[in-house]
Coordinates of C-alpha atoms in Angstrom, one line a residue:
M997 CA 0.0 0.0 0.0
K998 CA 2.8 2.4 0.9
N999 CA 4.5 1.8 -2.4
T1000 CA 1.3 2.4 -4.3
I1001 CA 0.7 5.7 -2.6
Y1002 CA 4.4 6.7 -3.2
R1003 CA 4.1 6.1 -6.9
M1004 CA 0.9 8.2 -7.0
L1005 CA 2.7 11.0 -5.2
L1006 CA 5.5 10.9 -7.8
V1007 CA 3.0 11.8 -10.6
G1008 CA 1.8 14.8 -8.7
T1009 CA -1.3 13.4 -6.9
L1010 CA -1.8 13.9 -3.2
L1011 CA -4.2 11.5 -1.5
L1012 CA -6.1 13.3 1.2
S1013 CA -8.1 11.2 3.6
G1014 CA -11.3 12.2 5.4
A1015 CA -14.9 12.8 4.7
G1016 CA -15.6 14.7 1.6
M1017 CA -11.9 14.9 0.6
Q1018 CA -10.7 13.5 -2.7
A1019 CA -7.5 13.2 -4.7
Q1020 CA -5.9 16.5 -5.7
E1021 CA -3.7 17.2 -8.6
F1022 CA -0.8 19.5 -7.9
G1023 CA 0.1 21.0 -11.2
L1024 CA 2.1 24.0 -12.5
Q1025 CA 1.1 27.3 -14.0
L1026 CA 3.4 27.5 -17.0
Y1027 CA 4.0 31.3 -16.4
S1028 CA 6.3 30.1 -13.6
L1029 CA 8.8 29.0 -16.3
R1030 CA 8.4 32.0 -18.7
N1031 CA 12.1 32.8 -18.6
Q1032 CA 13.1 29.2 -19.0
F1033 CA 10.7 28.8 -22.0
S1034 CA 12.4 31.7 -23.7
Q1035 CA 15.6 29.8 -23.7
D1036 CA 14.6 26.1 -24.1
V1037 CA 10.9 25.1 -24.6
E1038 CA 11.4 21.4 -24.8
G1039 CA 13.9 21.3 -21.9
S1040 CA 11.4 23.2 -19.8
L1041 CA 8.7 20.7 -20.5
A1042 CA 11.1 17.9 -19.6
Q1043 CA 11.9 19.6 -16.4
I1044 CA 8.2 19.7 -15.5
R1045 CA 7.9 16.0 -16.2
D1046 CA 11.0 15.3 -14.1
W1047 CA 9.4 17.1 -11.1
G1048 CA 6.6 14.5 -11.3
V1049 CA 4.0 17.0 -12.4
T1050 CA 1.4 15.9 -14.9
Y1051 CA -1.2 18.7 -15.0
I1052 CA -0.5 22.2 -16.2
E1053 CA -2.3 25.5 -16.7
G1054 CA -1.1 27.2 -19.8
G1055 CA -2.5 28.0 -23.3
G1056 CA 0.6 29.5 -24.9
T1057 CA 2.6 27.7 -27.6
Y1058 CA 6.0 29.5 -27.2
G1059 CA 6.8 29.9 -30.8
Y1060 CA 5.5 26.5 -31.9
T1061 CA 2.3 25.9 -33.8
Q1062 CA -0.5 24.6 -31.7
E1063 CA -0.3 21.2 -33.2
E1064 CA 3.5 21.1 -32.6
F1065 CA 3.2 22.2 -29.0
L1066 CA 0.4 19.7 -28.3
E1067 CA 2.7 17.0 -29.6
L1068 CA 5.4 18.2 -27.2
L1069 CA 3.0 18.1 -24.3
G1070 CA 2.1 14.5 -25.2
K1071 CA 5.8 13.6 -25.6
Y1072 CA 6.4 14.6 -21.9
G1073 CA 3.2 13.2 -20.6
L1074 CA 1.7 16.6 -19.7
K1075 CA -2.0 17.4 -19.7
T1076 CA -3.6 20.8 -19.8
A1077 CA -6.3 21.2 -17.2
G1078 CA -6.9 24.9 -17.9
I1079 CA -5.8 27.6 -20.3
G1080 CA -5.5 31.4 -19.7
A1081 CA -7.4 33.9 -21.8
S1082 CA -7.3 37.7 -21.7
Y1083 CA -10.2 39.9 -20.8
D1084 CA -10.3 41.3 -24.3
E1085 CA -10.4 37.8 -25.8
L1086 CA -13.3 36.8 -23.6
R1087 CA -15.1 40.0 -24.4
D1088 CA -14.6 40.0 -28.2
Q1089 CA -14.1 36.4 -29.2
P1090 CA -15.2 33.9 -26.6
E1091 CA -16.0 31.3 -29.2
A1092 CA -12.3 31.3 -30.3
V1093 CA -11.2 30.9 -26.7
A1094 CA -13.5 27.9 -26.2
E1095 CA -12.2 26.3 -29.4
K1096 CA -8.6 26.8 -28.2
A1097 CA -9.4 25.3 -24.8
K1098 CA -11.0 22.3 -26.4
A1099 CA -8.0 21.8 -28.7
F1100 CA -5.8 21.7 -25.6
G1101 CA -8.1 19.2 -23.9
A1102 CA -8.7 21.7 -21.1
S1103 CA -11.7 21.8 -18.8
Y1104 CA -11.2 25.3 -17.6
V1105 CA -10.6 28.8 -19.0
M1106 CA -9.0 31.3 -16.6
C1107 CA -8.8 35.1 -16.8
A1108 CA -6.3 36.8 -14.4
W1109 CA -6.7 40.5 -15.0
I1110 CA -9.4 43.1 -15.5
P1111 CA -8.0 46.1 -17.5
H1112 CA -8.1 49.4 -15.7
K1113 CA -6.2 52.7 -15.9
G1114 CA -3.5 53.1 -13.3
D1115 CA -5.1 52.5 -9.9
A1116 CA -8.6 53.3 -11.0
F1117 CA -10.5 50.1 -10.4
G1118 CA -14.0 50.6 -9.0
L1119 CA -17.7 49.9 -9.4
K1120 CA -17.7 50.7 -13.1
E1121 CA -14.9 48.3 -14.0
T1122 CA -16.5 45.6 -11.7
E1123 CA -19.9 45.8 -13.3
E1124 CA -18.4 45.7 -16.8
A1125 CA -16.4 42.6 -15.9
I1126 CA -19.4 40.8 -14.4
A1127 CA -21.2 41.3 -17.7
V1128 CA -18.3 40.2 -19.8
F1129 CA -17.6 37.1 -17.7
N1130 CA -21.3 36.1 -17.6
R1131 CA -21.6 36.4 -21.4
A1132 CA -18.3 34.6 -22.0
G1133 CA -19.2 32.0 -19.4
K1134 CA -22.3 31.0 -21.3
V1135 CA -20.2 30.3 -24.3
M1136 CA -17.8 28.2 -22.2
E1137 CA -20.7 26.3 -20.7
A1138 CA -22.0 25.5 -24.1
A1139 CA -18.6 24.0 -25.0
G1140 CA -18.5 21.9 -21.8
L1141 CA -16.0 24.3 -20.1
T1142 CA -15.9 26.4 -17.0
L1143 CA -14.7 30.0 -16.9
A1144 CA -12.9 31.1 -13.8
Y1145 CA -11.8 34.6 -12.8
H1146 CA -8.5 34.9 -10.9
A1147 CA -8.6 37.9 -8.5
H1148 CA -5.5 40.0 -8.1
G1149 CA -6.1 42.1 -5.0
Y1150 CA -7.8 45.3 -6.3
E1151 CA -11.1 43.5 -6.2
F1152 CA -11.0 43.4 -2.4
R1153 CA -11.5 47.2 -2.1
S1154 CA -14.5 48.2 0.0
Y1155 CA -17.8 49.0 -1.6
G1156 CA -20.2 50.0 1.2
E1157 CA -20.3 47.2 3.7
V1158 CA -18.9 44.6 1.3
T1159 CA -16.1 44.5 -1.3
L1160 CA -16.1 44.7 -5.1
F1161 CA -15.2 41.0 -5.1
D1162 CA -18.4 40.3 -3.1
L1163 CA -20.4 41.9 -5.9
M1164 CA -18.6 39.7 -8.4
A1165 CA -19.2 36.5 -6.5
Q1166 CA -22.8 37.3 -5.8
Q1167 CA -23.5 38.1 -9.5
A1168 CA -21.5 35.3 -11.0
E1169 CA -24.1 33.3 -12.8
H1170 CA -22.0 31.7 -15.6
F1171 CA -18.5 31.9 -14.2
A1172 CA -16.6 30.8 -11.1
F1173 CA -13.3 31.7 -9.5
E1174 CA -9.7 30.6 -9.2
M1175 CA -8.2 31.5 -5.9
D1176 CA -4.6 32.7 -6.0
I1177 CA -3.9 32.5 -2.3
Y1178 CA -1.0 35.0 -2.6
W1179 CA -3.0 37.7 -4.2
V1180 CA -6.0 37.3 -2.0
F1181 CA -3.8 37.6 1.1
H1182 CA -1.7 40.4 -0.5
G1183 CA -5.0 42.3 -1.3
G1184 CA -6.0 42.3 2.4
A1185 CA -8.5 39.4 2.4
D1186 CA -8.5 36.2 4.3
P1187 CA -8.2 33.3 1.8
L1188 CA -9.6 30.7 4.2
E1189 CA -12.6 32.9 5.1
L1190 CA -13.3 33.5 1.4
L1191 CA -13.3 29.8 0.7
N1192 CA -15.8 29.3 3.5
R1193 CA -17.9 32.4 2.5
Y1194 CA -18.3 31.2 -1.1
P1195 CA -17.7 27.4 -0.9
D1196 CA -19.5 26.8 -4.3
K1197 CA -17.7 29.5 -6.2
W1198 CA -14.1 28.2 -6.2
V1199 CA -13.0 25.6 -8.9
L1200 CA -9.2 26.2 -9.2
M1201 CA -6.4 27.3 -7.0
H1202 CA -3.0 29.0 -7.4
L1203 CA -0.5 28.0 -4.7
K1204 CA 2.2 30.6 -3.9
D1205 CA 3.5 31.9 -0.6
M1206 CA 4.4 35.4 0.4
A1207 CA 7.8 36.1 2.1
Q1208 CA 7.9 37.0 5.8
G1209 CA 7.8 40.7 6.4
V1210 CA 6.2 41.7 3.1
K1211 CA 3.2 44.1 3.6
G1212 CA 0.4 43.7 1.1
N1213 CA -1.8 46.2 -0.7
D1214 CA -4.7 46.2 -3.1
S1215 CA -2.8 47.4 -6.1
G1216 CA -2.4 44.0 -7.7
H1217 CA 1.3 44.6 -8.1
E1218 CA 4.3 43.3 -6.1
D1219 CA 7.9 42.3 -6.6
V1220 CA 8.0 38.7 -7.9
E1221 CA 10.9 37.9 -5.6
T1222 CA 8.5 37.9 -2.7
N1223 CA 7.3 34.5 -3.9
V1224 CA 8.9 31.9 -1.6
V1225 CA 8.8 28.1 -1.1
L1226 CA 5.4 27.0 0.0
G1227 CA 5.1 26.7 3.7
T1228 CA 7.9 29.1 4.5
G1229 CA 6.0 32.4 4.1
Q1230 CA 3.1 34.2 5.8
I1231 CA 0.3 32.1 4.3
D1232 CA -1.2 29.0 5.9
V1233 CA -0.9 27.0 2.7
A1234 CA -1.6 23.7 4.4
A1235 CA -4.9 24.8 5.8
L1236 CA -5.9 26.3 2.4
V1237 CA -5.0 23.1 0.5
R1238 CA -7.0 21.0 3.0
R1239 CA -10.0 23.2 2.8
G1240 CA -9.8 23.4 -0.9
A1241 CA -9.7 19.6 -1.1
E1242 CA -12.8 19.4 1.1
L1243 CA -14.6 21.7 -1.3
G1244 CA -13.7 19.6 -4.2
I1245 CA -11.1 21.8 -5.8
R1246 CA -9.2 19.2 -7.9
Y1247 CA -6.5 21.2 -9.6
M1248 CA -4.1 23.3 -7.5
F1249 CA -1.3 24.9 -9.5
I1250 CA 2.0 26.0 -8.1
E1251 CA 2.8 29.4 -9.5
D1252 CA 6.3 30.7 -8.6
E1253 CA 7.2 33.8 -10.4
S1254 CA 10.5 34.4 -8.7
S1255 CA 14.0 34.0 -10.3
R1256 CA 14.5 31.0 -7.9
V1257 CA 11.7 28.9 -9.5
L1258 CA 13.9 26.0 -10.5
E1259 CA 15.1 25.6 -6.9
Q1260 CA 11.8 26.5 -5.2
V1261 CA 9.3 24.3 -7.1
P1262 CA 10.8 21.0 -6.0
Q1263 CA 10.8 22.2 -2.4
S1264 CA 7.2 23.3 -2.7
L1265 CA 6.3 20.0 -4.2
T1266 CA 8.0 18.2 -1.3
F1267 CA 6.0 20.4 1.1
L1268 CA 2.7 19.6 -0.6
R1269 CA 3.3 15.9 -0.9
G1270 CA 4.1 15.8 2.8
L1271 CA 0.8 17.2 3.9

């Protein structure tokens, strides 16, 4: 039994026991290796495989045709659980986004930024985004996909007695959310409390930790070098992974944007696999 579990861990699956908890897939957001991809695409994919990771969140092809890149993913045993799409793409050509996601074999489409000028993000931008995501979400649903918005911090600004994010969550009829635990925490919200407040709204998770001593803000911007090995920063990653598992969040992607990504990702995987 121990050997069986160990083999499953090596391919990136963490078995969590307990009522309502199921197998989680620890994957990688490909943006983590953006600098490495610019130098060696195939070598980067091989590195992901060698880390024992199977599932990725991506969508780019890094200079290859889509067909060529999909062949490379297959060569290294990588599966695309979700792809990223820009706000403009979802607003202007959601059908093309859905077609691309299906070509990758993805189940999810993720958007990680709502355009706004400078620091001016408020009710107007929020209401426009809700409309865009609900319209695009209908297209994704028709294609058997789920659209998930990834908040970046500015959504947690107050609006009366609630936040702008609360407005989004309450009016999300055809889209869900991906929780980036770093950006939720950095933006001044409590990731665990948000999981509990909207338990049926979260379908994906980005795992990254924030260095000790860093003070967050709601700008949506921070030095990427504040990304540290999971479990060594300010965020209770273990509690969030466990609660996410209880809520049925299957795919949890490590996203490490720091220059130390090659050293930190294996350590983060060791932390996750030891939970």
